[in-house]
N, CA and C of each residue as an Amber inpcrd file, in Angstrom:
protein
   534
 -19.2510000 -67.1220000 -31.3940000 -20.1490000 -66.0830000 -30.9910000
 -19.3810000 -64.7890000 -30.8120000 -19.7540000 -63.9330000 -31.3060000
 -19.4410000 -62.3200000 -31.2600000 -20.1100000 -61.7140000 -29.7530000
 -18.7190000 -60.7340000 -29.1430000 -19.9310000 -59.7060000 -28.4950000
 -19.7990000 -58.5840000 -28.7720000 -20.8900000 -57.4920000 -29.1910000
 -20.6870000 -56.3760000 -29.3970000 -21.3760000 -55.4740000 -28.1940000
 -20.7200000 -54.4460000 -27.9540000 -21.0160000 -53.3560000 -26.8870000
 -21.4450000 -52.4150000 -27.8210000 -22.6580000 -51.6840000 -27.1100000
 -22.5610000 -50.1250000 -27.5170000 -23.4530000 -49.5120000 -26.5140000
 -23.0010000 -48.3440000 -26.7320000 -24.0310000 -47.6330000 -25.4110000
 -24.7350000 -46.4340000 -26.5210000 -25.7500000 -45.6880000 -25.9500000
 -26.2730000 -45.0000000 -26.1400000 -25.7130000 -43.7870000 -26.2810000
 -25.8150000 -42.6860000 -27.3470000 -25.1360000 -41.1330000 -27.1660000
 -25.5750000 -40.3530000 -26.5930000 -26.4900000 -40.8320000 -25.7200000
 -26.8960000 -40.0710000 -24.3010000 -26.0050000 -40.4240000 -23.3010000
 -25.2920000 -41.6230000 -22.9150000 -24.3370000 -42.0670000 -21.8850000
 -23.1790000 -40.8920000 -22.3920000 -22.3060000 -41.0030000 -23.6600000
 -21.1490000 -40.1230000 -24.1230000 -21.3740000 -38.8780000 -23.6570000
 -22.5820000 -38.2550000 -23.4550000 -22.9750000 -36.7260000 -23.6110000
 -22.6320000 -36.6190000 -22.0860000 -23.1030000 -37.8060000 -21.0460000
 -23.4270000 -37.3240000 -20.0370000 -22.0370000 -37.2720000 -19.2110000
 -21.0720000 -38.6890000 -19.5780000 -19.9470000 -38.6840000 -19.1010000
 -19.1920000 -37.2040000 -19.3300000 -19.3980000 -36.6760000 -21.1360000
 -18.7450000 -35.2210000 -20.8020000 -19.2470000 -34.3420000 -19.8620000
 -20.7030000 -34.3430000 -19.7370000 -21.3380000 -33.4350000 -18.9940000
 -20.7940000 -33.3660000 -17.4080000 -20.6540000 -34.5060000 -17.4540000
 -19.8630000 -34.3740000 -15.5910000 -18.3750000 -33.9230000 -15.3680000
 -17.7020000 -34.7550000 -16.7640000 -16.3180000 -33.6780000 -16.8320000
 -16.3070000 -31.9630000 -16.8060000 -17.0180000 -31.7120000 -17.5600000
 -16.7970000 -30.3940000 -18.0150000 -17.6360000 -29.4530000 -16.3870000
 -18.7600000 -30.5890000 -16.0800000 -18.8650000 -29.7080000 -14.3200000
 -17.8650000 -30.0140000 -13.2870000 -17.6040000 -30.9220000 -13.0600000
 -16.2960000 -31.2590000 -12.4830000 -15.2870000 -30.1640000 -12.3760000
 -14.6800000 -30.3090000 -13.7780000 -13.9980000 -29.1540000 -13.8570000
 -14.2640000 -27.4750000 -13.4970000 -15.3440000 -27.3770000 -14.0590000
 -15.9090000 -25.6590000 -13.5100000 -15.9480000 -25.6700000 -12.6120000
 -16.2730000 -26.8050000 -11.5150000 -16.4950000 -26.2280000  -9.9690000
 -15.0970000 -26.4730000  -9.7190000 -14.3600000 -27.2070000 -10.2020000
 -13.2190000 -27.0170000  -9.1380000 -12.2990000 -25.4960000 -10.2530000
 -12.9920000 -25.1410000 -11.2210000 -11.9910000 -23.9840000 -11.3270000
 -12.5790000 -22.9510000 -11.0030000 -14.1660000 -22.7990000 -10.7660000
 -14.8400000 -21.9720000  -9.8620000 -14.3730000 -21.8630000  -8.5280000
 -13.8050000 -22.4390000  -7.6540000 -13.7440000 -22.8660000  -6.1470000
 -12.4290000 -22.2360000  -6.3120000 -11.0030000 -22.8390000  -7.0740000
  -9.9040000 -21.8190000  -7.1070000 -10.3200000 -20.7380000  -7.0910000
 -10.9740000 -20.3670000  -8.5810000 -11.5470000 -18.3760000  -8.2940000
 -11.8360000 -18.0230000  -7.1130000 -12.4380000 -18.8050000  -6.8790000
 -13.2460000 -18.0530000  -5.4530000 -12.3550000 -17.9530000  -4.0060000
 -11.3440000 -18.9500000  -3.6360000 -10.5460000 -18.7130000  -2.8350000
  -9.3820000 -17.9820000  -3.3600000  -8.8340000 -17.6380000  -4.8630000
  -8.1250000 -16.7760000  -5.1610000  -8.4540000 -15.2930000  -4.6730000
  -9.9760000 -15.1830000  -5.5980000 -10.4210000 -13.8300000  -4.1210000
 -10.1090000 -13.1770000  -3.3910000 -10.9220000 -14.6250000  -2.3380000
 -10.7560000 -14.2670000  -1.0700000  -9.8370000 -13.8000000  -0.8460000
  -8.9170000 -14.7430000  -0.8410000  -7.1060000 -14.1650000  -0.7730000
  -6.6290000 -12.9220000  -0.4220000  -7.0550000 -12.3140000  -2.1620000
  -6.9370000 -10.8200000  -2.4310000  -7.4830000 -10.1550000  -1.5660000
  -8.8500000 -10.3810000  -1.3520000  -9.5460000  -9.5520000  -1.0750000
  -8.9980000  -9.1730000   0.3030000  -8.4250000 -10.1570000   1.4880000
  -8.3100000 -10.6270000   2.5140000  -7.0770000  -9.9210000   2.6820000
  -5.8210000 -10.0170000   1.9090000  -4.4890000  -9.0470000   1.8510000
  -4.9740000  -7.9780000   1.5670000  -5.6190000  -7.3450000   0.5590000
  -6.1830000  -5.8880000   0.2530000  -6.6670000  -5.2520000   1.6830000
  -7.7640000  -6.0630000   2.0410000  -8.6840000  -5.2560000   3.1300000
  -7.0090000  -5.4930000   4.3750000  -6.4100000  -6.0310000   4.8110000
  -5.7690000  -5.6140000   5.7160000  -5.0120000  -4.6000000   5.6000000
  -4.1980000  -4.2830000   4.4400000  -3.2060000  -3.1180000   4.3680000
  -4.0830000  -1.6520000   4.1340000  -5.3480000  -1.8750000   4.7860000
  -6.4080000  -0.5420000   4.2600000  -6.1910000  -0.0200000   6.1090000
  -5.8280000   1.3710000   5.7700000  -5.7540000   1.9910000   7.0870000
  -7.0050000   1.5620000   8.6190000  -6.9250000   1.4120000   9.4780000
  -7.6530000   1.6440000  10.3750000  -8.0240000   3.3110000  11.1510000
  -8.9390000   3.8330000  10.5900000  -8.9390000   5.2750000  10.9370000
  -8.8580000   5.7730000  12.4810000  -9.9550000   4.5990000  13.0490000
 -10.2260000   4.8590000  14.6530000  -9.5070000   4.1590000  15.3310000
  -8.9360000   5.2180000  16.2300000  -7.9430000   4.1930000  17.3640000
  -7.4060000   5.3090000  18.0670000  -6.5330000   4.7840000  19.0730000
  -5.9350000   5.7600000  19.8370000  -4.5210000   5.2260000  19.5440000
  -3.6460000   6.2530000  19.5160000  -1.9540000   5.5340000  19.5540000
  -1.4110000   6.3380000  20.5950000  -0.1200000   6.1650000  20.7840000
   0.4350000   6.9820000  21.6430000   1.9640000   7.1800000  21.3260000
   2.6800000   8.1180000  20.7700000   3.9250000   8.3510000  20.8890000
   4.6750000   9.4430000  21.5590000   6.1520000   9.2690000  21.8740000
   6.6000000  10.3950000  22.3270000   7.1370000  11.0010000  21.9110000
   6.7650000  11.2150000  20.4420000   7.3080000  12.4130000  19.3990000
   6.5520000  13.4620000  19.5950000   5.4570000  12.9940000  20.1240000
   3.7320000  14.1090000  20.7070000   4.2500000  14.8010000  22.1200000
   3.8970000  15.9520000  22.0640000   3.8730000  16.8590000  23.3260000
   2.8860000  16.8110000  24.0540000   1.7420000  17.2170000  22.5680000
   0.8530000  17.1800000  23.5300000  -0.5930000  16.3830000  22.4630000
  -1.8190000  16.2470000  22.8760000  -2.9340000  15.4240000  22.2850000
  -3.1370000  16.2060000  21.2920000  -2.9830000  15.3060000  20.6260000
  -3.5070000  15.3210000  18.9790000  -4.8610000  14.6350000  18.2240000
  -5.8730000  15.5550000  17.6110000  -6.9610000  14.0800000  17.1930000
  -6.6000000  14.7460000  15.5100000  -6.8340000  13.6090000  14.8280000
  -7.2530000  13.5640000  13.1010000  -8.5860000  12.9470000  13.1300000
  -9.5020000  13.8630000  12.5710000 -10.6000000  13.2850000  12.5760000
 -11.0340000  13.6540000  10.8690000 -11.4950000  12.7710000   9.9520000
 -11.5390000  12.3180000   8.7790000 -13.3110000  12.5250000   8.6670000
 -13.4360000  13.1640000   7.8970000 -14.8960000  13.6000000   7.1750000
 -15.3640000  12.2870000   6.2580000 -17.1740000  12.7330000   5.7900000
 -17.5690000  11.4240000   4.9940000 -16.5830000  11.2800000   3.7540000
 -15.4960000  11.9830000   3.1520000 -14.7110000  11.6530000   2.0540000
 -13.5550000  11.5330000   2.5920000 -12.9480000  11.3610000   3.7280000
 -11.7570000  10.7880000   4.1210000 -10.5580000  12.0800000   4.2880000
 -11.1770000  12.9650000   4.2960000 -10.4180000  14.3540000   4.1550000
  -9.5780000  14.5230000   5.3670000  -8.6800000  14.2300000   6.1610000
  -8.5490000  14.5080000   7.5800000  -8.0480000  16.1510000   7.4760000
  -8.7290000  15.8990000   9.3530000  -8.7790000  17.5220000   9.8590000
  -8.1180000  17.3560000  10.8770000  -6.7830000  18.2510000  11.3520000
  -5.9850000  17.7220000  12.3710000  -6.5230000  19.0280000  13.5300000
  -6.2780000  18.5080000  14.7570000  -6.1450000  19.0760000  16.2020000
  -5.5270000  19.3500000  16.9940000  -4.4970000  19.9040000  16.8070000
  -3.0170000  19.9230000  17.7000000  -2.8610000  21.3000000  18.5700000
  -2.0040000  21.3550000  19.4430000  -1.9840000  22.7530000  20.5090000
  -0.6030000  23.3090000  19.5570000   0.3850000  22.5880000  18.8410000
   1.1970000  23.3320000  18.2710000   1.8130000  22.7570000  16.8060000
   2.6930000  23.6940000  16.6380000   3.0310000  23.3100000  15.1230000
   3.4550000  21.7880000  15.2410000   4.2160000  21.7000000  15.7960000
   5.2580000  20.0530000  15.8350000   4.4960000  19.3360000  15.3670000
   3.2930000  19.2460000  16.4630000   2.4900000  18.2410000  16.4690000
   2.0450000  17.8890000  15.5630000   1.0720000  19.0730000  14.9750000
   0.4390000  19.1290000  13.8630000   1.4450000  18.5270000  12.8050000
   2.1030000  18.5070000  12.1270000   2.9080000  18.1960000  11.0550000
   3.4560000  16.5840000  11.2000000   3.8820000  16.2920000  13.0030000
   3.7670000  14.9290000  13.1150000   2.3680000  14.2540000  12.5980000
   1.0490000  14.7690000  13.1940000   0.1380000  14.4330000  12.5460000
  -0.3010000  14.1690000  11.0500000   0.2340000  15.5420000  10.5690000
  -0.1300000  15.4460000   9.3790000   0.9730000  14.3140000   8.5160000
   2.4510000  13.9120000   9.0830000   2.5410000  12.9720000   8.3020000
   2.2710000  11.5250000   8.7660000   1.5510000  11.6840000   9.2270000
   0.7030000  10.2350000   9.7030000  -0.5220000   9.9920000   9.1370000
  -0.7900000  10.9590000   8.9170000  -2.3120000  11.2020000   8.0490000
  -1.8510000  10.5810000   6.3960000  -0.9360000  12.0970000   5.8920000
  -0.0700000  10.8940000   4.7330000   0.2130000   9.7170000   4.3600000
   0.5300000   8.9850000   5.5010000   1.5480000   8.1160000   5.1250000
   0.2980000   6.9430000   5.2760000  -0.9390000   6.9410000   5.8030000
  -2.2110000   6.3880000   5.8450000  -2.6690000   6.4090000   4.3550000
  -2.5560000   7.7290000   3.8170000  -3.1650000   7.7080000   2.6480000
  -2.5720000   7.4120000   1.4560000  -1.1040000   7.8470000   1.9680000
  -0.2000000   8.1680000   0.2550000   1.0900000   7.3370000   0.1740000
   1.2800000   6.2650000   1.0640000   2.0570000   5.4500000   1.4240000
   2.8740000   5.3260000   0.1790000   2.1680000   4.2080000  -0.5510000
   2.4420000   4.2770000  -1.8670000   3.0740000   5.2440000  -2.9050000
   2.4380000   6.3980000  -2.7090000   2.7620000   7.1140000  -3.7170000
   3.9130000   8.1780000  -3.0850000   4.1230000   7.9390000  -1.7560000
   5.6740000   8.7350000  -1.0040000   6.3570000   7.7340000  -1.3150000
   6.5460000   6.7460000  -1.4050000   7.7550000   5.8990000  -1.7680000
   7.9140000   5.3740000  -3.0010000   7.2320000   5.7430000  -4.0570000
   7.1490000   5.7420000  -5.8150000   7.9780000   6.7860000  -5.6410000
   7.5650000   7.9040000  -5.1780000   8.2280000   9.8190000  -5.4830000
   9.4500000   9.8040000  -4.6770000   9.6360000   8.8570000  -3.6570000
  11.2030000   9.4550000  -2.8030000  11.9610000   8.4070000  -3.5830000
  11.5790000   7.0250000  -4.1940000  12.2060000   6.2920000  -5.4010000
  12.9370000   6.7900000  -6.5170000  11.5010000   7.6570000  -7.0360000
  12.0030000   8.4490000  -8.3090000  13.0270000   9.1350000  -7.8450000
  13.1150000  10.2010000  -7.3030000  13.7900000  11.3870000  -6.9560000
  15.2430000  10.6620000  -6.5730000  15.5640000   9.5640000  -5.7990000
  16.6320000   9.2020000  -5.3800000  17.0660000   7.8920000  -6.8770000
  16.6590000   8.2170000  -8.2090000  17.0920000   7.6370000  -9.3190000
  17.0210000   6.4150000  -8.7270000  16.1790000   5.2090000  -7.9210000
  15.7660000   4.0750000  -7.5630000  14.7500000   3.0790000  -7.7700000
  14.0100000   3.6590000  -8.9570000  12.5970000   3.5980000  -9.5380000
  12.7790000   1.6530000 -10.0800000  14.1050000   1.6570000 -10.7830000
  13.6970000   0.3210000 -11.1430000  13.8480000  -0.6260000  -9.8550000
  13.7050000  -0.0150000  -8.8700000  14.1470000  -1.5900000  -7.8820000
  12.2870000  -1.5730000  -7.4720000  11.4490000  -1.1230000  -7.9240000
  10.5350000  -1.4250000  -7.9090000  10.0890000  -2.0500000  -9.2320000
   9.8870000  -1.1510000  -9.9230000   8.9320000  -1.4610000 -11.4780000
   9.8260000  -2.4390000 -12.2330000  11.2750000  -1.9920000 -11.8340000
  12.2430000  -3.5100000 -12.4840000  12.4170000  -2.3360000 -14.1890000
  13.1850000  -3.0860000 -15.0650000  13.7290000  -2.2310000 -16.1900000
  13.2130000  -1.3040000 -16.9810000  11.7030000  -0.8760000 -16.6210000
  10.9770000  -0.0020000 -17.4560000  11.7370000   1.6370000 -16.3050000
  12.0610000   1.5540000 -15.3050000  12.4140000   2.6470000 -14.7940000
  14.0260000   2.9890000 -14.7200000  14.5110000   2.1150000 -15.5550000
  16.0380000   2.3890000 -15.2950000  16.3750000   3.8270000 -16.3080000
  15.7000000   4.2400000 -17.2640000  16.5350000   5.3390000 -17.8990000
  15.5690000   6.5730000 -17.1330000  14.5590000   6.5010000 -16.1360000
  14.3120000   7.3350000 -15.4520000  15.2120000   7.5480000 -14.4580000
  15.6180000   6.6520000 -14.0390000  17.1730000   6.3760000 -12.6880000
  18.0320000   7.3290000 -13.4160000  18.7390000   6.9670000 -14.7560000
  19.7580000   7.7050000 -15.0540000  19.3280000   9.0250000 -15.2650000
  18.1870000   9.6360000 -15.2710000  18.0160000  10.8010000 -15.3100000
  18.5050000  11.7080000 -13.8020000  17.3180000  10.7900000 -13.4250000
  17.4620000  11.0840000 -11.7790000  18.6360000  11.5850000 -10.8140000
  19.6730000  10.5360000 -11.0450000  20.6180000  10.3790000 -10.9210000
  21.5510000  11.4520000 -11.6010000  21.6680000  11.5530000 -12.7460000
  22.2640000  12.3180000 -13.3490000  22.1400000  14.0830000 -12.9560000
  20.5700000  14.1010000 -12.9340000  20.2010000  15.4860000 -11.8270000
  20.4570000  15.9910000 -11.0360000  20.6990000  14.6510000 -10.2850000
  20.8920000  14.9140000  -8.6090000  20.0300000  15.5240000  -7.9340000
  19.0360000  15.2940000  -8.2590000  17.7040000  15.9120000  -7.4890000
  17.9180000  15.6880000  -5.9570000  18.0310000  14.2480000  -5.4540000
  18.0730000  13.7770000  -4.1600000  19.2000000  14.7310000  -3.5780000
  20.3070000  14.5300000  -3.6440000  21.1910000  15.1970000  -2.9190000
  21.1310000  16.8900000  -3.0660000  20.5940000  17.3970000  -4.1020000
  19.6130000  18.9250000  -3.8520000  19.0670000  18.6920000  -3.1200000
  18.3820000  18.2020000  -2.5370000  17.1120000  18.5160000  -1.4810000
  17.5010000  18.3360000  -0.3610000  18.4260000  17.4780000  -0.0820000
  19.4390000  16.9790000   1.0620000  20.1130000  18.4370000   1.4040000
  20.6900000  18.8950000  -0.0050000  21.5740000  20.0440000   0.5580000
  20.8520000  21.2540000   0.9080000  19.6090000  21.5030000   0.2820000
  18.6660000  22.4330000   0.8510000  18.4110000  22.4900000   2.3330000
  18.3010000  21.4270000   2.9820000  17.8140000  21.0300000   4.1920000
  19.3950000  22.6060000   4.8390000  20.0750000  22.2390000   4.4760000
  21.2360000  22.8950000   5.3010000  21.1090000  24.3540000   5.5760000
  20.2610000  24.5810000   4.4080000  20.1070000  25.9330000   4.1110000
  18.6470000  26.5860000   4.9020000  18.0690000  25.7190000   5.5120000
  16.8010000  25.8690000   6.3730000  16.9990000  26.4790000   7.5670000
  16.2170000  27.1350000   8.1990000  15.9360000  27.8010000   9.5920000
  16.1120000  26.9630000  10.3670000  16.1150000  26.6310000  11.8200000
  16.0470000  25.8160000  12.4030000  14.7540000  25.3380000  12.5700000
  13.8440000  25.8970000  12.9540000  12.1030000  25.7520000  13.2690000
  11.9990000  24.3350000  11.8940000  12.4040000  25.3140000  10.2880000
  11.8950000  24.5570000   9.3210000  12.5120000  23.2440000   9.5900000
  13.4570000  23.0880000   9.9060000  14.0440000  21.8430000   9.9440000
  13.4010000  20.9010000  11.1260000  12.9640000  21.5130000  12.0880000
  12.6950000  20.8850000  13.6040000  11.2390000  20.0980000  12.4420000
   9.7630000  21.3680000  11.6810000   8.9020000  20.4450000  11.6100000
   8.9170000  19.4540000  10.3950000  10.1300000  19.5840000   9.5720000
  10.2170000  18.7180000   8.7420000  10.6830000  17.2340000   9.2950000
  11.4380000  17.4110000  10.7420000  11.7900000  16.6140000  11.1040000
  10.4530000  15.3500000  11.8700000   9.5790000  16.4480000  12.4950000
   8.1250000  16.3480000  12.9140000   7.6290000  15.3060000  11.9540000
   7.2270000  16.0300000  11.0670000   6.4300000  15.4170000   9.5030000
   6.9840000  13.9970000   9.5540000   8.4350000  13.9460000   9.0390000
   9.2350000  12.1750000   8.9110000   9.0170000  11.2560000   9.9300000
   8.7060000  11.7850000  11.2280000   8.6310000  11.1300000  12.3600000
   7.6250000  10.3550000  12.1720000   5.9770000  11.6170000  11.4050000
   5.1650000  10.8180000  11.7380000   4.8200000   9.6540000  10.7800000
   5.6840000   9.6750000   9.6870000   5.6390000   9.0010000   8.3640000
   6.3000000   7.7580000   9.1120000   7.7470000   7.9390000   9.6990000
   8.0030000   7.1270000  10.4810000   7.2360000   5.9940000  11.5270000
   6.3640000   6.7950000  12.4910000   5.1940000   6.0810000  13.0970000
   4.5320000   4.8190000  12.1690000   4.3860000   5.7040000  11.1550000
   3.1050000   4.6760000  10.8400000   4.3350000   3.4970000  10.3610000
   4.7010000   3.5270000   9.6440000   5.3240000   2.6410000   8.3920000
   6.1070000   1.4950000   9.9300000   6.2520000   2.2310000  11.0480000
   6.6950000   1.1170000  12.4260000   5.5670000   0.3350000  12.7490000
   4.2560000   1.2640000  12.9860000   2.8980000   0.6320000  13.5660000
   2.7560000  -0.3640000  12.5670000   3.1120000  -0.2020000  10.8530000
   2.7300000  -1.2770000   9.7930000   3.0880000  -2.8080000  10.5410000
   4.9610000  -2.3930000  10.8010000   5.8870000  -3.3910000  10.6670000
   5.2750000  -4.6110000  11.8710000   5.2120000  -2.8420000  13.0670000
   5.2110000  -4.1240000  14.7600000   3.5760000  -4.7190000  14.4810000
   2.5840000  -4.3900000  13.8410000   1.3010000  -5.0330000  14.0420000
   0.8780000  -6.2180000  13.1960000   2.2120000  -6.0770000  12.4040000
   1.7370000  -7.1280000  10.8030000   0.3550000  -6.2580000  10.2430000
   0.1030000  -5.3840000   9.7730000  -0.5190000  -4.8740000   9.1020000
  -0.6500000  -4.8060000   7.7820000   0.1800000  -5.8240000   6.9820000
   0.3370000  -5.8440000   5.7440000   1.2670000  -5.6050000   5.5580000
   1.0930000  -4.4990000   4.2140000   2.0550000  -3.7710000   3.8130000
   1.8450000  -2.1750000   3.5760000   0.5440000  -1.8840000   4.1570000
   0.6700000  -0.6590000   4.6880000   0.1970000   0.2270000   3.4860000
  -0.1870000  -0.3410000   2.0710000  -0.7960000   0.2400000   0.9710000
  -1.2140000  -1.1240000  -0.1060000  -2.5260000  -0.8290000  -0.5410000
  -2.9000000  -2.0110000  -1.2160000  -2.3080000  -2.2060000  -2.6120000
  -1.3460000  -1.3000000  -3.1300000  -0.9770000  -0.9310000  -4.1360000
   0.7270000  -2.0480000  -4.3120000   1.0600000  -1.7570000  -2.8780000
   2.3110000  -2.8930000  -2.7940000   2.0630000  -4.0820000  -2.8890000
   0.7820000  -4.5440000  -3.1850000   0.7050000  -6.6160000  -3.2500000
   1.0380000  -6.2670000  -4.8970000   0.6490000  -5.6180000  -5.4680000
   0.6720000  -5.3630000  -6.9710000   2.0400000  -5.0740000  -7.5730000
   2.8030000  -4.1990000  -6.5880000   3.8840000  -3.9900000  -7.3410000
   5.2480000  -4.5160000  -6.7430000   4.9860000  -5.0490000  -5.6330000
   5.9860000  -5.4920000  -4.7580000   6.3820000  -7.1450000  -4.2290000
């Protein structure tokens, strides 16, 4: 006696049919917590506008208050301040793109982007742009120097507030390139 099996090509269809969902949901479900992920690192390194801080680089109260397009408008009783402010305001907005430009300028570009910036380095470098600007500083008033010093402070602030709060990385642009 013989036995022969066979099934129907509706059973074959259906066994693929559960593979091939099987699979989509679980490569749907990666997507979807890949996302999140992103989305979850992105939204933290996005500034917090409202808050109060407090440093003692400030003399005296300072507000930045930011319009419906994000424009900030600073409030200060004197120059210092103001310029501390304003590089806090910066360094909120342009994080990224002050440390691409103080990269470039100091011929350091590939320790980010990696070998597409090295014959920009040797330019750089070769210029000496950085140490011009260094040596300019010498050549400044005192005042200019006091609010340039202001300004770094407040660039300073933030890029500390990044470090001590775990705030990311302080620009959404660094999960991408960093």
């Amino acid at each position: 006696m013989d036995l022969s099996l066979t099934s129907s090509p509706g059973l074959k269809i259906m066994k693929l049919l559960k593979i091939i969902f099987l699979f989509s949901g679980i490569l749907g479900l990666l997507i979807t917590m890949s996302f999140c992920v992103i989305l979850y690192l992105i939204s933290n390194s996005i500034p917090k506008y409202e808050q109060a801080l407090n440093s003692s680089d400030l003399t005296q109260n300072v507000t930045i208050f930011r319009d419906n397009f994000g424009i900030p408008y600073i409030e200060a009783s004197n120059d210092a301040d103001s310029f501390f402010a304003l590089g806090y305001a910066h360094a909120q907005d342009r994080l990224w793109q002050m440390t691409l430009l103080r990269r470039l300028a100091q011929g350091r570009l590939s320790e980010i982007i990696g070998s597409k910036g090295l014959k920009s380095d040797k330019l750089m470098r070769t210029l000496g742009i950085c140490s011009l600007a260094q040596n300019s500083a010498t050549h400044q008033s005192k005042e200019i120097v006091s609010l340039l010093n202001a300004y770094s402070n407040g660039i300073n602030f933030y890029i500390n507030q990044i470090s001590q709060n775990s705030l990311g990385r302080g620009s959404p642009e660094f999960f991408l390139f960093t």
